[in-house]
Each structure stands twice: as structure tokens, then as C-alpha cells.
CSV table of C-alpha atoms in Angstrom, one decimal:
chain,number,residue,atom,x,y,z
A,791,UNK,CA,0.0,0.0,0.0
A,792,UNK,CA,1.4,3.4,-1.1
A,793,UNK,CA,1.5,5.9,1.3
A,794,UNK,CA,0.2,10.0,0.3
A,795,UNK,CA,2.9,12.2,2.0
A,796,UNK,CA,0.9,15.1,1.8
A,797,UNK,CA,-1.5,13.4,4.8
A,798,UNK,CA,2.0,13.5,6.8
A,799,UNK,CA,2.2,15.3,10.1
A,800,UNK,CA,3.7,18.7,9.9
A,801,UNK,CA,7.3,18.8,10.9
A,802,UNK,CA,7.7,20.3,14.4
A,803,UNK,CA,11.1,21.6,16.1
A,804,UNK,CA,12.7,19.7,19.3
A,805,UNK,CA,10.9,21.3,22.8
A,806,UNK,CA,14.1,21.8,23.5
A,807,UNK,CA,13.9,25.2,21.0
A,808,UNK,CA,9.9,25.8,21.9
A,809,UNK,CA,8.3,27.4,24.2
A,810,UNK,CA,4.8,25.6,26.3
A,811,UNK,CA,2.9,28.7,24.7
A,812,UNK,CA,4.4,28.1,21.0
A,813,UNK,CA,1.5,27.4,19.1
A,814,UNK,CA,2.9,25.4,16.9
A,815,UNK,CA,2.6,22.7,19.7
A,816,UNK,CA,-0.6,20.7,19.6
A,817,UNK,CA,-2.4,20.2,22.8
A,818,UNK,CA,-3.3,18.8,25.0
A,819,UNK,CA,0.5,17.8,25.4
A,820,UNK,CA,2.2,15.8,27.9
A,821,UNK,CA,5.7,17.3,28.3
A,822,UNK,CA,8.3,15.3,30.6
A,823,UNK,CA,10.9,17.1,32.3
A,824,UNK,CA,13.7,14.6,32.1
A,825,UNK,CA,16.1,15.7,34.7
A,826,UNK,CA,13.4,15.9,37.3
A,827,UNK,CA,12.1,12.3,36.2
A,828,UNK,CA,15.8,11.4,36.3
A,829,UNK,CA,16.3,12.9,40.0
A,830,UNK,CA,13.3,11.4,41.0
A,831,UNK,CA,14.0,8.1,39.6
A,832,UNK,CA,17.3,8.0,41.5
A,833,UNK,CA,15.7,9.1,44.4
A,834,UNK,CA,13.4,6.2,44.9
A,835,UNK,CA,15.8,3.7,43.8
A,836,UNK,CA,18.3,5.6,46.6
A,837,UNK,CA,15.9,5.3,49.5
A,838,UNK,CA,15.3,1.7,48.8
A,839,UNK,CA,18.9,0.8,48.3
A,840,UNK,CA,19.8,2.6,52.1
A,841,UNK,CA,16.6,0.4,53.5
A,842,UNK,CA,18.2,-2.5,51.9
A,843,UNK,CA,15.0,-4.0,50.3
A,844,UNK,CA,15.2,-4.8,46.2
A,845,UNK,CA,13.4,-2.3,44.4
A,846,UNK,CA,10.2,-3.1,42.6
A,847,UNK,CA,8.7,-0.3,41.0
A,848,UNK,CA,4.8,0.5,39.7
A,849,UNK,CA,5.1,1.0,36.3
A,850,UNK,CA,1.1,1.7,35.9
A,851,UNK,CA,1.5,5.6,35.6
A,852,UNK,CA,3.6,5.9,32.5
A,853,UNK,CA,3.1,2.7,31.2
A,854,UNK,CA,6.5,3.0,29.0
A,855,UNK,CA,9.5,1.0,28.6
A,856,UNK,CA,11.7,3.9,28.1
A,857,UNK,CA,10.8,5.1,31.7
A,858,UNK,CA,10.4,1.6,32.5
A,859,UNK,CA,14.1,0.6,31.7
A,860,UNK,CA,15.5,4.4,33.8
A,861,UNK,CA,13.3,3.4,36.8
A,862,UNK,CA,14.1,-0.2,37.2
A,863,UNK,CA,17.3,-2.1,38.5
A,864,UNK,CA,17.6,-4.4,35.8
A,865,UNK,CA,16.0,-4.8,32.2
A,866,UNK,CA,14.0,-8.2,33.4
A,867,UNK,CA,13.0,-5.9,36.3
A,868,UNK,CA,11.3,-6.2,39.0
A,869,UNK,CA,8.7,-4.7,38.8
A,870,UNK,CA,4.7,-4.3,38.9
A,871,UNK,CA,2.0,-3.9,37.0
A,872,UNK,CA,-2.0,-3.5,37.6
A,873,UNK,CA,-3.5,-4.7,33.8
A,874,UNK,CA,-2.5,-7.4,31.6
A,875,UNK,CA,-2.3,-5.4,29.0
A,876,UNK,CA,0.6,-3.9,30.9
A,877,UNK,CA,2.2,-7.3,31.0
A,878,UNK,CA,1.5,-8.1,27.7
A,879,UNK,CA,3.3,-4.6,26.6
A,880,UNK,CA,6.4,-4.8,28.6
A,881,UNK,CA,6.8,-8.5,28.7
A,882,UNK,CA,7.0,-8.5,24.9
A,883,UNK,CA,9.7,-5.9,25.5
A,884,UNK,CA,11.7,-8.0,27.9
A,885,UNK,CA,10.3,-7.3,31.1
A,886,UNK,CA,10.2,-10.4,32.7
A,887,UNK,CA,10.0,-10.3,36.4
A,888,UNK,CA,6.4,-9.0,37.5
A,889,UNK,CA,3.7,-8.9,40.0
A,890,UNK,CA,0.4,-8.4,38.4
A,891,UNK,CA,-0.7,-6.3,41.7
A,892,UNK,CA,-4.7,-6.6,41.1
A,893,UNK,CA,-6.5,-9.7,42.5
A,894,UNK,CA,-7.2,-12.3,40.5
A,895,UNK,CA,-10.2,-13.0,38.5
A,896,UNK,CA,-10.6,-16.8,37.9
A,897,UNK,CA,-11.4,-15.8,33.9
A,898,UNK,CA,-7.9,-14.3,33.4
A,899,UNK,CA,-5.9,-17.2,34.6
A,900,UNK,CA,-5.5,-18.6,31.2
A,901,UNK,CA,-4.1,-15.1,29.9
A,902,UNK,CA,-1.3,-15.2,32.7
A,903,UNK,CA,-0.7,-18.8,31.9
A,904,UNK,CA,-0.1,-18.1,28.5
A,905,UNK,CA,2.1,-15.0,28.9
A,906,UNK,CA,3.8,-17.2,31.5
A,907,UNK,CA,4.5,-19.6,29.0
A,908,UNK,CA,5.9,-17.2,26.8
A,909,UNK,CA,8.8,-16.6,29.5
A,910,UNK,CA,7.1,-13.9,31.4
A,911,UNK,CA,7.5,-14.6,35.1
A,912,UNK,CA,4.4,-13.2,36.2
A,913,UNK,CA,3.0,-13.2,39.8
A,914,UNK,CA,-0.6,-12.5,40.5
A,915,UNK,CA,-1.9,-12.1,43.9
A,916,UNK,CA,-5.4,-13.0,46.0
A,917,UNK,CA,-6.8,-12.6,49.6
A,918,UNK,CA,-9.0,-15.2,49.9
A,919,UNK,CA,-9.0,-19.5,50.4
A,920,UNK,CA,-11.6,-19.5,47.9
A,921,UNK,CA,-10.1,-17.3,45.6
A,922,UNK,CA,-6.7,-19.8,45.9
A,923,UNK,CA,-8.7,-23.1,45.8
A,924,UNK,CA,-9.8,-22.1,42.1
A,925,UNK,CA,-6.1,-20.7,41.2
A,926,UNK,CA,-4.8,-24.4,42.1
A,927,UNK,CA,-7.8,-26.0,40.5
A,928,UNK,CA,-7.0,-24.4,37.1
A,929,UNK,CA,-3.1,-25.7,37.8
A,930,UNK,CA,-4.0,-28.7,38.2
A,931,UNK,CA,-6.5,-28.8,35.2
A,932,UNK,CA,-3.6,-27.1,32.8
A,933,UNK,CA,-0.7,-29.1,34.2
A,934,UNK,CA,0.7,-25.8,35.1
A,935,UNK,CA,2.1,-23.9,37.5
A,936,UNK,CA,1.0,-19.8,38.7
A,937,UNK,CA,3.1,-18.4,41.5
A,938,UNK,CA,1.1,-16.5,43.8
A,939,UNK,CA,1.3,-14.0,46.4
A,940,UNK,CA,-1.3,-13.5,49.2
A,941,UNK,CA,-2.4,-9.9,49.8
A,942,UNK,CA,-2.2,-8.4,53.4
A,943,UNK,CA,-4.1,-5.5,54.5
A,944,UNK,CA,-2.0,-3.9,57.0
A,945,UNK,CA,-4.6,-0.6,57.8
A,946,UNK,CA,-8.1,-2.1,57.2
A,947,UNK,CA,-9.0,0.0,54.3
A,948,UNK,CA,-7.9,-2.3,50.9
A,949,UNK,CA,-8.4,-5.7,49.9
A,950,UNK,CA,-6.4,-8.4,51.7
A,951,UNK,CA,-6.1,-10.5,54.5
A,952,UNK,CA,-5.3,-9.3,57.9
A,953,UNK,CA,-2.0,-10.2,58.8
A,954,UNK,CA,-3.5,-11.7,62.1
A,955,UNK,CA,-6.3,-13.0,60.5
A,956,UNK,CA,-7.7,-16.8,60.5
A,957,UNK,CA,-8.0,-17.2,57.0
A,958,UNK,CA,-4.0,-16.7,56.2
A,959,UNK,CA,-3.1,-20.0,56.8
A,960,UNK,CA,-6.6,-21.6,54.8
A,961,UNK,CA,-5.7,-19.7,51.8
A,962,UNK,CA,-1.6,-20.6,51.8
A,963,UNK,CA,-3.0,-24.3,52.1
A,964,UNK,CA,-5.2,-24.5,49.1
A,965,UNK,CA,-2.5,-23.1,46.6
A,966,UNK,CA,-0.1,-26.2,47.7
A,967,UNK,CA,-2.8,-28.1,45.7
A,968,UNK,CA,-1.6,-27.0,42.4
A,969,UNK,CA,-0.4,-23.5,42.9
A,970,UNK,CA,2.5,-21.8,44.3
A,971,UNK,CA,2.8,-19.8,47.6
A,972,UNK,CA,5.3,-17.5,46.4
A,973,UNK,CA,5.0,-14.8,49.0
A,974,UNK,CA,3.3,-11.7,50.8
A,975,UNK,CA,2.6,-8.6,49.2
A,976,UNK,CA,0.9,-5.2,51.2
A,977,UNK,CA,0.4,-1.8,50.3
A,978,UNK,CA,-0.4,1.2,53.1
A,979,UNK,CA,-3.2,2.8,51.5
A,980,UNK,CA,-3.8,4.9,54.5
A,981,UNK,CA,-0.5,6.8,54.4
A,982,UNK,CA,-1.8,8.7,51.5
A,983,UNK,CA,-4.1,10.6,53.9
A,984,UNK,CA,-1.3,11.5,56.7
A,985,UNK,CA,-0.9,14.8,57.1
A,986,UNK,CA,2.7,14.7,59.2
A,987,UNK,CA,6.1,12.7,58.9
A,988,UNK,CA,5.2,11.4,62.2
A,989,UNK,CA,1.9,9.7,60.9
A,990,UNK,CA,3.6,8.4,57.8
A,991,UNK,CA,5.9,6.8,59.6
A,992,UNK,CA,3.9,5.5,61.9
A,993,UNK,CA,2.3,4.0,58.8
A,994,UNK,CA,5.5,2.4,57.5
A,995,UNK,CA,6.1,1.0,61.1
A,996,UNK,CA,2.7,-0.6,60.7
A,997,UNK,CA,3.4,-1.5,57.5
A,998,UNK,CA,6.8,-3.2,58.0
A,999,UNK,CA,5.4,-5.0,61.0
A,1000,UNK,CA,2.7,-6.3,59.5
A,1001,UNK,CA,3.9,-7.7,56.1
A,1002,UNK,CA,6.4,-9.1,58.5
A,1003,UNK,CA,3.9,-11.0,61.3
A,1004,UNK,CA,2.2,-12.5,58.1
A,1005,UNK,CA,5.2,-13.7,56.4
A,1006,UNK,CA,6.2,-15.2,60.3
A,1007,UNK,CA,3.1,-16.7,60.7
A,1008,UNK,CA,3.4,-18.6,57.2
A,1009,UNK,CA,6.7,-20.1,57.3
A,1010,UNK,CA,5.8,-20.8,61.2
A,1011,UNK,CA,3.4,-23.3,59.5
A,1012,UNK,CA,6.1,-24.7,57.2
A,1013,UNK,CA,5.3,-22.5,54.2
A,1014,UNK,CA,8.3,-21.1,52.2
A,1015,UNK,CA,7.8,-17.2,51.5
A,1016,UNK,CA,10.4,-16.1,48.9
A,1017,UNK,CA,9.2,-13.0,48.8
A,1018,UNK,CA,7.5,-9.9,51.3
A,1019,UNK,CA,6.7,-6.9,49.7
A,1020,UNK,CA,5.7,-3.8,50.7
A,1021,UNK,CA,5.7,0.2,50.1
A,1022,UNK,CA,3.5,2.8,48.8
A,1023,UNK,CA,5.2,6.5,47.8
A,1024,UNK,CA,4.9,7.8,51.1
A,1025,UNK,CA,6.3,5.4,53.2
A,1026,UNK,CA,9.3,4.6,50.9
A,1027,UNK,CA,10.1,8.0,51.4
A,1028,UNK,CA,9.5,8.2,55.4
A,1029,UNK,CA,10.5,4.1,56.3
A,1030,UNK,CA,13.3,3.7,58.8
A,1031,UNK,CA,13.4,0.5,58.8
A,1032,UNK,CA,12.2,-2.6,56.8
A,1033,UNK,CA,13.9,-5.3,58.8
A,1034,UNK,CA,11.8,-8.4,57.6
């Protein structure tokens, strides 16, 4: 198929020689500022480096490799995504070690399997024995193998299981019947509405503490957790410790 030049975009200088008000820029327009993305980057990575905890970064905001590949430690990764699609897209571009952070609906367990089996290594997480029960039913009905990671709600105001609660040791149980138990994942949704560095760290104490009494209680009852996540922006930033 030819292609009619004259249907071509106009040719536009570098931002680098235009103003925001140069009309010449169409809008809307979503300008980056690449040494503050590069300062903030290395921030971030910085903080989690002095904590001593890998560093597995979101990558639902920008949803590009080019940031992707600045912001993580390595070109497999880690790192997380909250759509398939967003596994799909980076996977394809070598992004290999993921967490797809969004519990798991039983009717997109054949999608992860087969991204899986195209070399992605792609976690998906669940707070529930019922919700793990059908995880290791479709393992066992593929001849397959999904790792999993149970969500822990550490402030009462997300999805997840309480680290203390009764049905964290139900739900690591029913993936050893085809899945994987392949760790414990929380997020501090609550530290988003502190409003001093004493609060927030308050809520990276509670955070640490209770990724960590989950993860204690698990391999207590002879589970192996590989890995315990935690973090949200605020308490990356205000953590002083993340022993555990």
C-alpha cells in the first residue's frame, strides 16, 4: 500500500527550542521534564537501596518501557503492573519479572498462563481460600504452575487479608494443591491521607510489622515465603526500617 505524504504530520522543532505557549505545539500535550524524572528516579531507587530491600517499582502511571528501563534495577525488572495489557506490553519488551498487583479474576488465569508460558515470570496475587482453591484447580486442570502472592491489609481500608487473620493460613494451604505460595505482598493505603512525617511513619512502622507477622506466621506453618513486599510513595520515602 502506497502511502500519500501530503496526509504526513507537519514537521515540528525539538521542545528543547519551543516554548509551552508556542502554538505550533498541539495540545493537550504531555511534556516530561527529564532531569526531574531522572532525579526522581534515583531518588526512589536511593531510598530503597539505604533500606536495603530490592526495588520493585509501579510501572502503571507511565506505562513506557523507556521510563520503565530508567526506573528499574535491571531490564527483566522487577517490577509491577495493575493490567494485563501492561504485562503483555512490557513482557513483549523484555520485562520479565512481575507482580500483576490486582486480585485475580478466575477468567484471566488462562491469559497469565499463557504470557507465562511465553517466558514472562508473572506473579498474581489474592486474599481469599476461595479465591486460591480455584487458582490451584486451574493448575491442576492445565498441568501448570501460577506463582502467587497473598495480599495483606495492613490498615483495614484495601483488599487483603489481615495479617492476624484466620484465613492466612486456609488460603496458603489451598495453593499447595496445584499452585505456588510465592510470598506476601501489602500496600499502606492509609499513608496517602497522613498529614505529618510522624503519621507516615507511623504507617511504614505498621506496614513493615505487618507484612512481616504475616510472612512469620506462614513459614511458622512450614510455608516457604520467597518474597514480602511492601511500600506505597509515602512510606518509601519516610520508612526507617524494613527489617523483615
Amino acid at each position: 500500500m502506497s502511502v500519500d505524504s501530503r496526509f504526513a504530520a507537519p514537521a515540528l522543532a525539538s521542545l528543547k527550542d519551543c516554548a509551552l505557549d508556542d502554538p505550533r505545539l498541539p495540545t493537550p500535550l504531555f511534556v516530561i521534564d527529564s532531569q526531574k524524572l531522572e532525579k526522581n528516579l534515583r531518588r526512589a531507587q536511593d531510598r530503597a537501596a539505604k533500606l536495603g530491600v530490592a526495588f520493585r517499582p509501579h510501572l502503571k502511571t507511565h506505562k513506557s518501557i523507556g521510563i520503565a528501563l530508567r526506573q528499574m534495577t535491571t531490564p527483566q525488572g522487577p517490577a509491577t503492573v495493575s493490567t494485563l495489557a501492561e504485562a503483555r506490553y512490557f513482557g513483549a519488551r523484555g520485562v520479565t519479572d512481575l507482580i500483576y498487583a490486582v486480585g485475580i479474576a478466575p477468567q484471566k488465569l488462562a491469559e497469565v498462563s499463557r504470557l507465562r508460558s511465553l517466558g514472562a515470570d508473572i506473579k498474581i496475587i489474592l486474599d481469599s481460600a476461595e479465591a486460591a482453591r480455584a487458582v490451584s484447580a486451574f493448575c491442576r486442570r492445565e498441568k501448570t504452575t501460577i506463582p502467587v502472592l497473598l495480599e495483606i491489609d495492613v490498615d483495614g481500608h484495601r483488599s487483603g487479608i489481615r495479617p492476624d487473620g484466620a484465613e492466612l493460613l486456609p488460603a496458603a494451604a489451598a495453593l499447595a494443591d496445584g499452585a505456588e505460595l510465592a510470598g506476601v505482598l501489602t500496600h499502606a493505603g492509609d499513608s496517602y491521607e497522613c498529614k505529618s512525617t510522624a503519621e507516615i511513619e507511623a504507617a511504614a512502622e505498621a506496614e513493615r510489622a505487618g507484612i512481616v507477622l504475616a510472612a512469620e506466621r506462614l513459614r511458622a506453618a512450614g510455608h516457604t515465603v520467597k518474597i514480602v513486599s511492601a511500600g506505597s510513595t509515602p512510606t518509601l520515602m519516610f520508612a526507617k526500617d524494613e527489617t523483615g
